[in-house]
């Protein structure tokens, strides 16, 4: 799975690969910012998993979305300032979670 940023600032999940020189893949966990406040945390509870980000949710600085990657299926949960960046979803072994901060870009867990 690849997430790219276009020259105009749009961030997109690549659903089909085509040659495109106008966008650049975003590397996870590479911005100089607090790892602990950006990487999704998770707690597995039987068949469910709670995924959350310990990040502020202020007007100009917040987690825009959490993406849950099941491999063949992805789900995106959007947030606004004031929301709690937390979701509870089905647990499937080998899944991965991403978060996107409007100031500090893309962060991800390892597969869990
Ligand atoms: Fe941030």
PDB file of C-alpha atoms and ligand atoms in Angstrom:
ATOM      1  CA  UNK A   1       0.000   0.000   0.000  1.00  0.00           C
ATOM      2  CA  UNK A   2       1.286   3.480  -0.851  1.00  0.00           C
ATOM      3  CA  UNK A   3       0.131   6.897   0.258  1.00  0.00           C
ATOM      4  CA  UNK A   4       1.290   9.852  -1.834  1.00  0.00           C
ATOM      5  CA  UNK A   5       1.303  13.614  -1.623  1.00  0.00           C
ATOM      6  CA  UNK A   6       0.658  15.551  -4.813  1.00  0.00           C
ATOM      7  CA  UNK A   7       2.298  18.840  -5.767  1.00  0.00           C
ATOM      8  CA  UNK A   8      -0.880  20.687  -4.685  1.00  0.00           C
ATOM      9  CA  UNK A   9      -0.800  19.140  -1.194  1.00  0.00           C
ATOM     10  CA  UNK A  10      -3.523  16.536  -1.715  1.00  0.00           C
ATOM     11  CA  UNK A  11      -2.840  13.238   0.043  1.00  0.00           C
ATOM     12  CA  UNK A  12      -4.068  10.083  -1.683  1.00  0.00           C
ATOM     13  CA  UNK A  13      -4.140   6.343  -1.181  1.00  0.00           C
ATOM     14  CA  UNK A  14      -2.867   4.710  -4.368  1.00  0.00           C
ATOM     15  CA  UNK A  15      -5.518   2.280  -5.552  1.00  0.00           C
ATOM     16  CA  UNK A  16      -3.972   1.647  -8.950  1.00  0.00           C
ATOM     17  CA  UNK A  17      -0.362   2.155  -9.952  1.00  0.00           C
ATOM     18  CA  UNK A  18       0.241   4.284 -13.022  1.00  0.00           C
ATOM     19  CA  UNK A  19       3.248   6.309 -14.019  1.00  0.00           C
ATOM     20  CA  UNK A  20       2.822   9.664 -12.331  1.00  0.00           C
ATOM     21  CA  UNK A  21       5.639  12.068 -11.740  1.00  0.00           C
ATOM     22  CA  UNK A  22       3.457  14.684 -10.036  1.00  0.00           C
ATOM     23  CA  UNK A  23       3.126  12.849  -6.720  1.00  0.00           C
ATOM     24  CA  UNK A  24       5.610  11.629  -4.168  1.00  0.00           C
ATOM     25  CA  UNK A  25       5.277   8.701  -1.784  1.00  0.00           C
ATOM     26  CA  UNK A  26       5.072   9.743   1.858  1.00  0.00           C
ATOM     27  CA  UNK A  27       7.473   7.873   4.102  1.00  0.00           C
ATOM     28  CA  UNK A  28       6.032   6.964   7.492  1.00  0.00           C
ATOM     29  CA  UNK A  29       7.566   8.072  10.781  1.00  0.00           C
ATOM     30  CA  UNK A  30      10.162  10.345   9.183  1.00  0.00           C
ATOM     31  CA  UNK A  31       9.143  13.847  10.302  1.00  0.00           C
ATOM     32  CA  UNK A  32      11.071  15.277  13.249  1.00  0.00           C
ATOM     33  CA  UNK A  33       8.229  15.174  15.794  1.00  0.00           C
ATOM     34  CA  UNK A  34       7.229  13.132  18.827  1.00  0.00           C
ATOM     35  CA  UNK A  35       6.976   9.473  17.838  1.00  0.00           C
ATOM     36  CA  UNK A  36       4.792   8.698  20.877  1.00  0.00           C
ATOM     37  CA  UNK A  37       2.263  11.404  20.026  1.00  0.00           C
ATOM     38  CA  UNK A  38       1.817  10.367  16.407  1.00  0.00           C
ATOM     39  CA  UNK A  39       2.168   6.614  16.002  1.00  0.00           C
ATOM     40  CA  UNK A  40      -1.153   4.820  16.516  1.00  0.00           C
ATOM     41  CA  UNK A  41      -1.397   2.821  19.724  1.00  0.00           C
ATOM     42  CA  UNK A  42      -3.493  -0.322  19.875  1.00  0.00           C
ATOM     43  CA  UNK A  43      -5.082  -2.614  22.434  1.00  0.00           C
ATOM     44  CA  UNK A  44      -6.326  -5.990  21.227  1.00  0.00           C
ATOM     45  CA  UNK A  45      -9.472  -7.228  23.004  1.00  0.00           C
ATOM     46  CA  UNK A  46     -10.533 -10.657  21.743  1.00  0.00           C
ATOM     47  CA  UNK A  47     -11.786 -10.081  18.179  1.00  0.00           C
ATOM     48  CA  UNK A  48     -11.685  -6.284  18.420  1.00  0.00           C
ATOM     49  CA  UNK A  49      -8.827  -3.821  18.546  1.00  0.00           C
ATOM     50  CA  UNK A  50      -8.922  -0.275  19.858  1.00  0.00           C
ATOM     51  CA  UNK A  51      -6.647   2.033  17.883  1.00  0.00           C
ATOM     52  CA  UNK A  52      -5.916   5.540  19.105  1.00  0.00           C
ATOM     53  CA  UNK A  53      -3.416   8.366  18.819  1.00  0.00           C
ATOM     54  CA  UNK A  54      -2.236  10.348  21.865  1.00  0.00           C
ATOM     55  CA  UNK A  55      -2.203  13.649  20.004  1.00  0.00           C
ATOM     56  CA  UNK A  56      -3.760  17.086  20.529  1.00  0.00           C
ATOM     57  CA  UNK A  57      -6.903  17.804  18.495  1.00  0.00           C
ATOM     58  CA  UNK A  58      -6.667  21.592  18.238  1.00  0.00           C
ATOM     59  CA  UNK A  59      -7.943  23.761  15.405  1.00  0.00           C
ATOM     60  CA  UNK A  60      -4.621  24.093  13.629  1.00  0.00           C
ATOM     61  CA  UNK A  61      -2.995  20.849  14.705  1.00  0.00           C
ATOM     62  CA  UNK A  62      -4.790  17.529  14.788  1.00  0.00           C
ATOM     63  CA  UNK A  63      -4.995  13.971  13.504  1.00  0.00           C
ATOM     64  CA  UNK A  64      -6.947  14.121  10.242  1.00  0.00           C
ATOM     65  CA  UNK A  65      -7.476  10.384   9.897  1.00  0.00           C
ATOM     66  CA  UNK A  66      -6.628   6.881  10.999  1.00  0.00           C
ATOM     67  CA  UNK A  67      -6.294   4.279   8.277  1.00  0.00           C
ATOM     68  CA  UNK A  68      -6.728   0.600   9.115  1.00  0.00           C
ATOM     69  CA  UNK A  69      -4.994  -1.664   6.616  1.00  0.00           C
ATOM     70  CA  UNK A  70      -6.170  -5.277   6.497  1.00  0.00           C
ATOM     71  CA  UNK A  71      -4.045  -6.020   3.429  1.00  0.00           C
ATOM     72  CA  UNK A  72      -6.774  -6.540   0.835  1.00  0.00           C
ATOM     73  CA  UNK A  73      -9.061  -4.014   2.512  1.00  0.00           C
ATOM     74  CA  UNK A  74      -8.477  -0.553   3.947  1.00  0.00           C
ATOM     75  CA  UNK A  75     -10.748   1.592   6.093  1.00  0.00           C
ATOM     76  CA  UNK A  76     -10.272   5.288   6.740  1.00  0.00           C
ATOM     77  CA  UNK A  77     -11.731   7.117   9.752  1.00  0.00           C
ATOM     78  CA  UNK A  78     -11.714  10.928   9.550  1.00  0.00           C
ATOM     79  CA  UNK A  79     -11.499  13.338  12.480  1.00  0.00           C
ATOM     80  CA  UNK A  80     -11.965  17.049  13.127  1.00  0.00           C
ATOM     81  CA  UNK A  81     -10.472  19.274  15.830  1.00  0.00           C
ATOM     82  CA  UNK A  82     -12.122  18.406  19.129  1.00  0.00           C
ATOM     83  CA  UNK A  83     -12.759  14.782  18.167  1.00  0.00           C
ATOM     84  CA  UNK A  84     -11.029  11.877  19.885  1.00  0.00           C
ATOM     85  CA  UNK A  85      -8.757  10.095  17.390  1.00  0.00           C
ATOM     86  CA  UNK A  86      -9.837   6.603  18.359  1.00  0.00           C
ATOM     87  CA  UNK A  87     -11.583   3.720  16.609  1.00  0.00           C
ATOM     88  CA  UNK A  88     -12.587   0.220  17.612  1.00  0.00           C
ATOM     89  CA  UNK A  89     -12.515  -2.228  14.729  1.00  0.00           C
ATOM     90  CA  UNK A  90     -12.321  -5.939  14.008  1.00  0.00           C
ATOM     91  CA  UNK A  91      -8.930  -7.441  14.817  1.00  0.00           C
ATOM     92  CA  UNK A  92      -7.297  -9.449  12.045  1.00  0.00           C
ATOM     93  CA  UNK A  93      -3.767 -10.765  12.549  1.00  0.00           C
ATOM     94  CA  UNK A  94      -1.244  -8.952  10.348  1.00  0.00           C
ATOM     95  CA  UNK A  95      -3.195  -5.716  10.188  1.00  0.00           C
ATOM     96  CA  UNK A  96      -1.511  -2.329  10.330  1.00  0.00           C
ATOM     97  CA  UNK A  97      -2.643   1.153  11.357  1.00  0.00           C
ATOM     98  CA  UNK A  98      -1.651   4.590  10.040  1.00  0.00           C
ATOM     99  CA  UNK A  99      -2.343   8.071  11.321  1.00  0.00           C
ATOM    100  CA  UNK A 100      -2.039  11.397   9.530  1.00  0.00           C
ATOM    101  CA  UNK A 101      -1.250  14.628  11.380  1.00  0.00           C
ATOM    102  CA  UNK A 102      -2.002  17.819   9.463  1.00  0.00           C
ATOM    103  CA  UNK A 103       1.378  19.233  10.560  1.00  0.00           C
ATOM    104  CA  UNK A 104       3.568  16.169  10.973  1.00  0.00           C
ATOM    105  CA  UNK A 105       2.485  13.895   8.151  1.00  0.00           C
ATOM    106  CA  UNK A 106       2.147  10.114   8.112  1.00  0.00           C
ATOM    107  CA  UNK A 107       2.853   7.635  10.907  1.00  0.00           C
ATOM    108  CA  UNK A 108       2.343   3.901  11.155  1.00  0.00           C
ATOM    109  CA  UNK A 109       2.583   0.889  13.388  1.00  0.00           C
ATOM    110  CA  UNK A 110       4.323  -2.321  12.457  1.00  0.00           C
ATOM    111  CA  UNK A 111       1.961  -5.141  11.507  1.00  0.00           C
ATOM    112  CA  UNK A 112       0.271  -6.566  14.583  1.00  0.00           C
TER     113      UNK A 112
HETATM  114 FE1  LIG B   1       1.336  16.506  15.092  1.00  0.00          FE
END
